[in-house]
Coordinates of N, CA, C and O in Angstrom, one line a residue:
X249 N 0.8 -1.2 0.0 CA 0.0 0.0 0.0 C 0.9 1.3 0.0 O 0.5 2.2 -0.6
X250 N 2.0 1.2 0.7 CA 2.8 2.4 0.7 C 3.4 2.7 -0.7 O 3.5 3.8 -1.0
X251 N 3.7 1.7 -1.4 CA 4.3 1.9 -2.8 C 3.3 2.5 -3.7 O 3.6 3.2 -4.6
X252 N 2.0 2.3 -3.5 CA 1.0 2.9 -4.3 C 0.5 4.3 -3.9 O -0.3 4.9 -4.5
X253 N 1.0 4.8 -2.7 CA 0.6 6.0 -2.2 C 1.1 7.2 -3.1 O 2.3 7.2 -3.5
X254 N 0.2 8.1 -3.4 CA 0.5 9.2 -4.2 C 0.3 10.5 -3.4 O -0.8 10.8 -3.0
X255 N 1.4 11.2 -3.0 CA 1.2 12.4 -2.2 C 0.4 13.5 -2.9 O 0.5 13.6 -4.1
X256 N -0.4 14.2 -2.2 CA -1.2 15.2 -2.7 C -1.1 16.5 -1.9 O -1.1 16.5 -0.7
X257 N -0.9 17.6 -2.7 CA -0.7 18.9 -2.0 C -2.1 19.2 -1.3 O -3.1 18.9 -1.8
X258 N -2.0 19.9 -0.2 CA -3.2 20.4 0.5 C -2.9 21.7 1.2 O -1.7 22.0 1.5
X259 N -3.9 22.4 1.6 CA -3.8 23.6 2.3 C -4.8 23.6 3.5 O -5.7 22.8 3.5
X260 N -4.5 24.5 4.5 CA -5.5 24.6 5.6 C -5.5 26.0 6.0 O -4.6 26.8 5.8
X261 N -6.6 26.4 6.7 CA -6.7 27.7 7.3 C -6.6 27.6 8.8 O -7.2 26.7 9.4
X262 N -5.8 28.5 9.3 CA -5.7 28.5 10.8 C -6.2 29.9 11.3 O -5.6 30.9 10.9
X263 N -7.2 29.9 12.2 CA -7.7 31.1 12.7 C -7.5 31.1 14.2 O -7.8 30.1 14.9
X264 N -7.0 32.3 14.7 CA -6.8 32.4 16.1 C -7.4 33.8 16.6 O -7.5 34.7 15.8
X265 N -7.7 33.8 17.8 CA -8.1 35.1 18.5 C -7.2 35.4 19.6 O -7.0 34.5 20.5
X266 N -6.6 36.5 19.7 CA -5.7 36.9 20.8 C -6.5 37.7 21.8 O -7.1 38.7 21.4
X267 N -6.5 37.3 23.0 CA -7.2 38.0 24.1 C -6.3 38.7 25.0 O -5.2 38.3 25.2
X268 N -6.7 39.9 25.5 CA -6.0 40.6 26.5 C -6.2 39.9 27.8 O -7.0 39.0 27.9
X269 N -5.5 40.3 28.8 CA -5.6 39.7 30.2 C -7.0 39.9 30.7 O -7.4 39.0 31.5
X270 N -7.7 40.9 30.4 CA -9.1 41.2 30.9 C -10.1 40.4 30.1 O -11.3 40.5 30.4
X271 N -9.7 39.6 29.1 CA -10.6 38.8 28.3 C -11.2 39.5 27.0 O -11.8 38.9 26.2
X272 N -10.8 40.8 26.8 CA -11.3 41.4 25.6 C -10.4 41.0 24.5 O -9.2 40.6 24.6
X273 N -10.9 41.1 23.3 CA -10.2 40.7 22.1 C -9.2 41.8 21.7 O -9.5 43.0 21.7
X274 N -7.9 41.4 21.4 CA -6.9 42.3 20.9 C -7.3 42.8 19.5 O -7.6 42.0 18.6
X275 N -7.3 44.1 19.3 CA -7.7 44.7 18.0 C -6.4 44.6 17.1 O -5.5 45.3 17.3
X276 N -6.5 43.8 16.1 CA -5.3 43.6 15.2 C -5.0 44.8 14.4 O -3.9 44.9 13.9
X277 N -5.9 45.7 14.2 CA -5.6 46.9 13.4 C -4.7 47.9 14.2 O -3.9 48.6 13.7
X278 N -4.9 47.8 15.5 CA -4.1 48.7 16.4 C -3.0 48.0 17.1 O -2.0 48.7 17.5
X279 N -3.1 46.8 17.3 CA -2.0 46.0 18.0 C -1.4 45.0 17.1 O -2.0 44.0 16.7
X280 N -0.2 45.3 16.7 CA 0.5 44.5 15.7 C 1.4 43.4 16.4 O 2.3 42.9 15.8
X281 N 1.2 43.1 17.7 CA 2.1 42.2 18.4 C 1.8 40.8 18.0 O 2.6 39.9 18.4
X282 N 0.8 40.5 17.3 CA 0.5 39.1 16.9 C 0.7 38.9 15.4 O 0.1 38.1 14.7
X283 N 1.7 39.7 14.8 CA 2.0 39.6 13.4 C 2.6 38.3 13.0 O 3.2 37.6 13.8
X284 N 2.4 37.9 11.8 CA 3.0 36.7 11.3 C 4.3 37.1 10.6 O 4.3 37.9 9.7
X285 N 5.4 36.4 11.0 CA 6.7 36.7 10.5 C 7.3 35.4 10.0 O 7.4 34.4 10.8
X286 N 7.6 35.4 8.7 CA 8.2 34.2 8.1 C 7.4 32.9 8.4 O 7.9 31.9 8.7
X287 N 6.1 33.1 8.4 CA 5.2 31.9 8.5 C 4.9 31.5 10.0 O 4.2 30.6 10.3
X288 N 5.6 32.2 10.9 CA 5.4 31.9 12.3 C 4.7 33.0 13.0 O 5.0 34.2 12.8
X289 N 3.7 32.7 13.9 CA 3.0 33.7 14.7 C 3.9 34.2 15.8 O 4.5 33.4 16.5
X290 N 4.1 35.5 15.8 CA 4.8 36.1 16.9 C 3.8 36.4 18.0 O 3.1 37.4 18.0
X291 N 3.7 35.5 19.0 CA 2.7 35.6 20.0 C 2.9 36.8 20.9 O 4.0 37.0 21.3
X292 N 1.9 37.4 21.3 CA 1.9 38.5 22.3 C 2.1 37.9 23.6 O 1.7 36.8 23.9
X293 N 2.8 38.6 24.5 CA 3.0 38.1 25.9 C 1.8 38.4 26.7 O 1.7 37.9 27.9
X294 N 0.8 39.1 26.2 CA -0.4 39.4 27.1 C -1.5 38.4 26.8 O -1.6 37.9 25.7
X295 N -2.3 38.2 27.8 CA -3.5 37.3 27.6 C -3.2 35.9 27.1 O -2.2 35.3 27.4
X296 N -4.1 35.4 26.3 CA -4.0 34.1 25.7 C -4.6 34.0 24.3 O -5.3 34.9 23.9
X297 N -4.2 33.0 23.6 CA -4.7 32.8 22.2 C -5.7 31.6 22.2 O -5.5 30.6 22.8
X298 N -6.8 31.9 21.5 CA -7.8 30.9 21.3 C -7.7 30.4 19.8 O -7.8 31.3 18.9
X299 N -7.6 29.1 19.6 CA -7.5 28.6 18.2 C -8.9 28.2 17.8 O -9.6 27.4 18.5
X300 N -9.3 28.6 16.6 CA -10.6 28.2 16.1 C -10.4 27.1 15.1 O -9.6 27.2 14.2
X301 N -11.1 26.0 15.2 CA -11.0 24.9 14.4 C -12.3 24.6 13.6 O -13.3 25.0 14.0
X302 N -12.2 24.0 12.5 CA -13.3 23.6 11.7 C -13.2 22.1 11.3 O -12.1 21.5 11.3
X303 N -14.3 21.5 11.0 CA -14.3 20.0 10.8 C -13.5 19.6 9.6 O -12.8 18.6 9.6
X304 N -13.5 20.4 8.5 CA -12.8 20.1 7.3 C -11.4 20.7 7.5 O -11.1 21.8 7.2
X305 N -10.5 19.8 7.9 CA -9.1 20.3 8.2 C -8.3 20.7 7.0 O -7.7 21.8 6.9
X306 N -8.3 19.9 6.0 CA -7.5 20.1 4.8 C -8.4 20.4 3.6 O -9.4 19.9 3.4
X307 N -7.8 21.3 2.8 CA -8.4 21.7 1.5 C -7.4 21.3 0.4 O -6.2 21.5 0.5
X308 N -7.9 20.6 -0.6 CA -7.0 20.1 -1.7 C -7.1 21.0 -2.9 O -6.5 20.7 -4.0
X309 N -7.7 22.2 -2.9 CA -7.8 23.1 -4.0 C -7.3 24.4 -3.5 O -7.9 25.1 -2.7
X310 N -6.2 24.9 -4.1 CA -5.5 26.1 -3.6 C -6.4 27.3 -3.9 O -6.5 28.2 -3.1
X311 N -7.0 27.4 -5.0 CA -7.9 28.5 -5.4 C -9.0 28.7 -4.4 O -9.3 29.7 -3.9
X312 N -9.7 27.5 -4.1 CA -10.8 27.6 -3.1 C -10.3 28.0 -1.8 O -10.9 28.8 -1.1
X313 N -9.1 27.5 -1.4 CA -8.5 27.9 -0.1 C -8.3 29.4 0.0 O -8.6 30.1 0.9
X314 N -7.7 30.0 -1.1 CA -7.5 31.4 -1.1 C -8.8 32.2 -1.1 O -8.9 33.3 -0.5
X315 N -9.8 31.7 -1.8 CA -11.1 32.4 -1.8 C -11.7 32.4 -0.4 O -12.3 33.4 0.0
X316 N -11.7 31.3 0.3 CA -12.2 31.3 1.7 C -11.4 32.2 2.5 O -11.9 33.0 3.4
X317 N -10.1 32.2 2.4 CA -9.2 33.1 3.1 C -9.5 34.6 2.9 O -9.7 35.4 3.8
X318 N -9.7 35.0 1.6 CA -10.0 36.3 1.3 C -11.4 36.7 1.8 O -11.6 37.8 2.3
X319 N -12.3 35.8 1.8 CA -13.7 36.0 2.3 C -13.6 36.3 3.8 O -14.3 37.1 4.4
X320 N -12.8 35.5 4.5 CA -12.6 35.7 6.0 C -12.0 37.1 6.3 O -12.4 37.8 7.2
X321 N -11.0 37.5 5.5 CA -10.4 38.8 5.7 C -11.4 40.0 5.4 O -11.4 41.0 6.1
X322 N -12.2 39.8 4.4 CA -13.1 40.9 4.0 C -14.2 41.0 5.0 O -14.6 42.1 5.4
X323 N -14.7 39.9 5.5 CA -15.8 39.9 6.5 C -15.4 40.5 7.8 O -16.1 41.4 8.3
X324 N -14.3 40.2 8.3 CA -13.8 40.7 9.6 C -14.6 40.2 10.8 O -14.3 40.5 11.9
X325 N -15.5 39.3 10.6 CA -16.3 38.7 11.7 C -16.5 37.3 11.4 O -16.4 36.8 10.3
X326 N -16.8 36.5 12.5 CA -17.0 35.1 12.4 C -18.1 34.8 13.3 O -18.4 35.4 14.3
X327 N -18.8 33.7 13.0 CA -19.9 33.2 13.9 C -19.5 31.9 14.4 O -19.2 30.9 13.7
X328 N -19.5 31.7 15.7 CA -19.1 30.5 16.4 C -20.4 29.6 16.4 O -21.4 30.1 17.0
X329 N -20.4 28.4 15.8 CA -21.6 27.6 15.8 C -21.6 26.6 16.9 O -22.7 26.1 17.2
X330 N -20.5 26.2 17.4 CA -20.5 25.3 18.6 C -19.2 25.6 19.4 O -18.2 26.0 18.8
X331 N -19.3 25.2 20.6 CA -18.1 25.4 21.5 C -18.0 24.2 22.3 O -18.9 23.7 22.9
X332 N -16.8 23.6 22.2 CA -16.5 22.4 23.0 C -15.3 22.6 23.9 O -14.4 23.4 23.5
X333 N -15.2 22.0 25.0 CA -14.1 22.1 25.8 C -14.2 21.2 27.0 O -15.3 20.6 27.3
X334 N -13.2 21.0 27.7 CA -13.1 20.2 28.9 C -12.7 21.0 30.1 O -11.8 21.9 29.9
X335 N -13.3 20.8 31.2 CA -12.7 21.5 32.4 C -11.3 21.1 32.6 O -11.0 19.9 32.5
X336 N -10.5 22.0 33.0 CA -9.1 21.7 33.2 C -8.8 21.9 34.7 O -8.9 23.0 35.2
X337 N -8.5 20.8 35.4 CA -8.2 20.9 36.8 C -6.7 20.7 37.0 O -6.1 19.7 36.5
X338 N -6.1 21.7 37.6 CA -4.7 21.6 37.9 C -4.5 21.5 39.4 O -4.7 22.5 40.1
X339 N -4.2 20.3 39.9 CA -4.2 20.1 41.3 C -2.8 20.5 41.8 O -1.8 20.3 41.1
X340 N -2.8 21.1 43.0 CA -1.5 21.4 43.6 C -0.8 20.1 44.0 O -1.4 19.1 44.4
X341 N 0.5 20.1 43.9 CA 1.3 18.9 44.3 C 1.2 18.7 45.8 O 1.2 19.7 46.5
X342 N 1.2 17.4 46.2 CA 1.2 17.2 47.7 C 2.7 17.5 48.2 O 3.6 17.5 47.4
X343 N 2.8 17.9 49.4 CA 4.1 18.3 50.0 C 5.0 17.0 49.9 O 4.6 15.9 50.1
X344 N 6.3 17.3 49.6 CA 7.2 16.1 49.6 C 7.9 15.9 51.0 O 8.3 16.9 51.6
X345 N 7.9 14.7 51.4 CA 8.7 14.3 52.6 C 10.2 14.5 52.2 O 10.6 14.4 51.0
X346 N 11.0 14.7 53.2 CA 12.4 15.0 52.9 C 13.1 13.9 52.1 O 13.9 14.1 51.2
X347 N 12.8 12.6 52.4 CA 13.4 11.5 51.7 C 13.0 11.5 50.2 O 13.9 11.4 49.3
X348 N 11.7 11.8 50.0 CA 11.3 11.8 48.6 C 11.9 13.0 47.9 O 12.3 12.9 46.7
X349 N 12.0 14.2 48.5 CA 12.7 15.3 48.0 C 14.1 15.0 47.6 O 14.6 15.4 46.5
X350 N 14.8 14.3 48.5 CA 16.2 14.0 48.2 C 16.3 13.0 47.0 O 17.2 13.1 46.1
X351 N 15.4 12.0 46.9 CA 15.4 11.1 45.8 C 15.2 11.9 44.5 O 15.9 11.6 43.5
X352 N 14.2 12.7 44.4 CA 13.9 13.5 43.2 C 15.0 14.4 42.8 O 15.3 14.6 41.6
X353 N 15.6 15.1 43.8 CA 16.7 16.0 43.5 C 17.9 15.2 42.9 O 18.6 15.7 42.0
X354 N 18.2 14.1 43.5 CA 19.3 13.2 42.9 C 19.0 12.8 41.5 O 19.8 12.8 40.6
X355 N 17.7 12.3 41.3 CA 17.4 11.8 40.0 C 17.3 12.8 38.9 O 17.8 12.7 37.8
X356 N 16.5 13.9 39.2 CA 16.2 14.9 38.2 C 17.2 16.1 38.1 O 17.5 16.6 37.0
X357 N 17.8 16.5 39.2 CA 18.7 17.6 39.3 C 20.1 17.2 39.4 O 21.0 18.1 39.3
X358 N 20.4 16.0 39.7 CA 21.7 15.4 39.8 C 22.5 16.2 40.9 O 23.7 16.6 40.7
X359 N 21.9 16.5 42.0 CA 22.6 17.1 43.2 C 22.5 16.2 44.4 O 21.5 15.5 44.6
X360 N 23.5 16.2 45.2 CA 23.6 15.4 46.4 C 22.6 15.9 47.5 O 22.2 17.1 47.5
X361 N 22.4 15.1 48.5 CA 21.5 15.4 49.5 C 22.0 16.6 50.4 O 21.2 17.4 50.9
X362 N 23.3 16.7 50.6 CA 23.9 17.8 51.4 C 23.6 19.1 50.8 O 23.1 20.0 51.4
X363 N 23.9 19.2 49.5 CA 23.7 20.4 48.8 C 22.2 20.8 48.7 O 21.8 21.9 48.9
X364 N 21.3 19.7 48.5 CA 19.9 19.9 48.5 C 19.4 20.5 49.8 O 18.6 21.5 49.8
X365 N 19.8 19.9 50.9 CA 19.3 20.4 52.2 C 19.8 21.8 52.5 O 19.1 22.5 53.1
X366 N 21.0 22.1 52.1 CA 21.5 23.5 52.3 C 20.6 24.5 51.5 O 20.2 25.5 52.0
X367 N 20.3 24.1 50.2 CA 19.4 25.0 49.4 C 18.0 25.1 50.0 O 17.4 26.1 50.0
X368 N 17.5 23.9 50.4 CA 16.2 23.9 51.0 C 16.1 24.8 52.3 O 15.2 25.5 52.5
X369 N 17.2 24.7 53.1 CA 17.3 25.5 54.3 C 17.2 27.0 53.9 O 16.6 27.8 54.6
X370 N 18.0 27.4 52.9 CA 18.0 28.8 52.4 C 16.6 29.2 51.9 O 16.1 30.3 52.3
X371 N 15.9 28.4 51.2 CA 14.5 28.7 50.7 C 13.6 28.8 51.9 O 12.7 29.7 51.9
X372 N 13.8 28.0 53.0 CA 13.0 28.1 54.2 C 13.2 29.4 54.9 O 12.3 30.1 55.3
X373 N 14.5 29.8 55.0 CA 14.8 31.0 55.7 C 14.3 32.3 54.9 O 14.0 33.3 55.5
X374 N 14.2 32.2 53.6 CA 13.6 33.3 52.8 C 12.1 33.2 52.8 O 11.5 34.1 52.2
X375 N 11.5 32.2 53.4 CA 10.0 32.1 53.4 C 9.3 31.5 52.3 O 8.1 31.6 52.1
X376 N 10.1 30.8 51.4 CA 9.5 30.2 50.2 C 8.9 28.8 50.4 O 8.0 28.4 49.7
X377 N 9.4 28.1 51.4 CA 8.9 26.7 51.6 C 8.8 26.5 53.1 O 9.3 27.3 53.9
X378 N 8.1 25.5 53.5 CA 8.0 25.1 54.9 C 9.3 24.4 55.3 O 10.1 24.1 54.5
X379 N 9.4 24.2 56.6 CA 10.7 23.6 57.1 C 11.0 22.3 56.4 O 10.2 21.4 56.4
X380 N 12.2 22.3 55.8 CA 12.5 21.1 54.9 C 12.9 19.8 55.7 O 12.9 18.8 55.1
X381 N 13.1 19.8 56.9 CA 13.6 18.6 57.6 C 12.5 18.0 58.4 O 12.6 17.8 59.6
X382 N 11.4 17.7 57.8 CA 10.3 17.0 58.4 C 9.8 15.9 57.6 O 9.8 16.0 56.4
X383 N 9.3 14.9 58.2 CA 8.7 13.7 57.5 C 7.2 13.7 57.5 O 6.6 12.8 57.0
X384 N 6.6 14.7 58.1 CA 5.1 14.6 58.2 C 4.5 15.4 57.1 O 5.0 16.4 56.6
X385 N 3.4 14.8 56.6 CA 2.6 15.5 55.5 C 1.2 15.8 56.0 O 0.4 16.3 55.3
X386 N 1.0 15.4 57.3 CA -0.4 15.6 57.9 C -0.3 16.4 59.2 O 0.7 16.4 59.9
X387 N -1.3 17.2 59.5 CA -1.4 17.9 60.7 C -2.3 17.1 61.7 O -3.2 16.4 61.3
X388 N -2.0 17.3 63.0 CA -2.9 16.7 64.0 C -4.3 17.3 63.9 O -4.5 18.4 63.5
X389 N -5.3 16.5 64.2 CA -6.7 17.0 64.1 C -7.0 18.2 64.9 O -7.8 19.1 64.5
X390 N -6.3 18.4 66.0 CA -6.6 19.6 66.8 C -5.8 20.8 66.4 O -6.0 21.9 67.0
X391 N -5.0 20.7 65.4 CA -4.2 21.9 64.9 C -5.2 23.0 64.3 O -6.1 22.7 63.5
X392 N -5.0 24.2 64.7 CA -5.9 25.3 64.4 C -5.4 26.0 63.2 O -4.6 27.0 63.3
X393 N -5.8 25.6 62.0 CA -5.3 26.2 60.7 C -5.8 27.7 60.6 O -5.0 28.6 60.2
X394 N -7.0 27.9 61.0 CA -7.6 29.3 60.8 C -6.8 30.3 61.6 O -6.5 31.4 61.1
X395 N -6.4 30.0 62.8 CA -5.7 30.9 63.7 C -4.3 31.2 63.0 O -3.9 32.4 63.0
X396 N -3.7 30.2 62.5 CA -2.4 30.4 61.9 C -2.5 31.3 60.6 O -1.7 32.2 60.4
X397 N -3.5 31.0 59.8 CA -3.7 31.8 58.6 C -4.0 33.2 58.9 O -3.5 34.2 58.3
X398 N -4.8 33.5 59.9 CA -5.2 34.8 60.3 C -3.9 35.6 60.8 O -3.8 36.8 60.6
X399 N -3.0 34.9 61.4 CA -1.8 35.6 61.9 C -0.9 36.0 60.7 O -0.2 37.0 60.8
X400 N -1.1 35.4 59.5 CA -0.3 35.7 58.4 C -1.0 36.9 57.5 O -0.4 37.5 56.7
X401 N -2.2 37.1 57.8 CA -3.0 38.1 57.0 C -2.4 39.5 57.2 O -2.6 40.4 56.3
X402 N -1.7 39.8 58.3 CA -1.2 41.1 58.6 C 0.2 41.3 57.9 O 0.7 42.4 57.8
X403 N 0.8 40.3 57.3 CA 2.0 40.4 56.6 C 1.8 41.2 55.3 O 0.9 40.9 54.6
X404 N 2.7 42.1 55.1 CA 2.6 42.9 53.9 C 3.1 42.1 52.7 O 3.9 41.2 52.8
X405 N 2.5 42.5 51.5 CA 2.9 41.9 50.3 C 2.1 40.7 49.8 O 1.0 40.4 50.3
X406 N 2.7 39.9 48.9 CA 2.1 38.8 48.3 C 1.6 37.7 49.3 O 0.6 37.1 49.2
X407 N 2.5 37.5 50.3 CA 2.2 36.4 51.3 C 0.9 36.8 52.1 O 0.0 36.0 52.3
X408 N 0.8 38.0 52.5 CA -0.3 38.5 53.3 C -1.6 38.5 52.4 O -2.7 38.1 52.8
X409 N -1.4 38.9 51.1 CA -2.6 38.9 50.2 C -3.1 37.5 50.0 O -4.3 37.2 50.0
X410 N -2.2 36.5 49.9 CA -2.6 35.1 49.7 C -3.3 34.6 51.0 O -4.3 33.9 50.8
X411 N -2.8 35.0 52.1 CA -3.5 34.5 53.4 C -4.9 35.1 53.5 O -5.8 34.5 54.0
X412 N -5.0 36.4 53.0 CA -6.4 37.0 53.0 C -7.3 36.3 52.1 O -8.5 36.2 52.4
X413 N -6.9 35.8 51.0 CA -7.7 35.0 50.0 C -8.2 33.7 50.6 O -9.3 33.2 50.3
X414 N -7.3 33.1 51.5 CA -7.7 31.8 52.1 C -8.8 32.0 53.1 O -9.7 31.3 53.3

């Protein structure tokens, strides 16, 4: 079957919408940060890009493809006929016990446990992680989380803001 395969030229249309951080659509007439350069989209650092797909992925007629493309440019608008998506849950990782942290640092970062524990201690002293030399991943049932979180709400900056959200 491979010997009888005859390659065929095809074209496709790719449509995207660039959104600002507030969810509004970037106006391509005034914002040229999403320009196409040498066939590659130069993505804007703001917001996100939504890719619009259609069922007929490939077109085998170049003239028809260019006609549809020109029609899209002239119209300046599109009608979304269906919207599909899946909820995306990104769970926070569970805290690592010291032994597991050392195993992963050795395997993925290729650093020894002494160096790892020194770096972990520095991160702890700077307030980025909890105390690194503990094997517990659970709190006692009588531990008062609310009181601890409330004590952090008075801290200025990002840490205090986060505690306020909790």
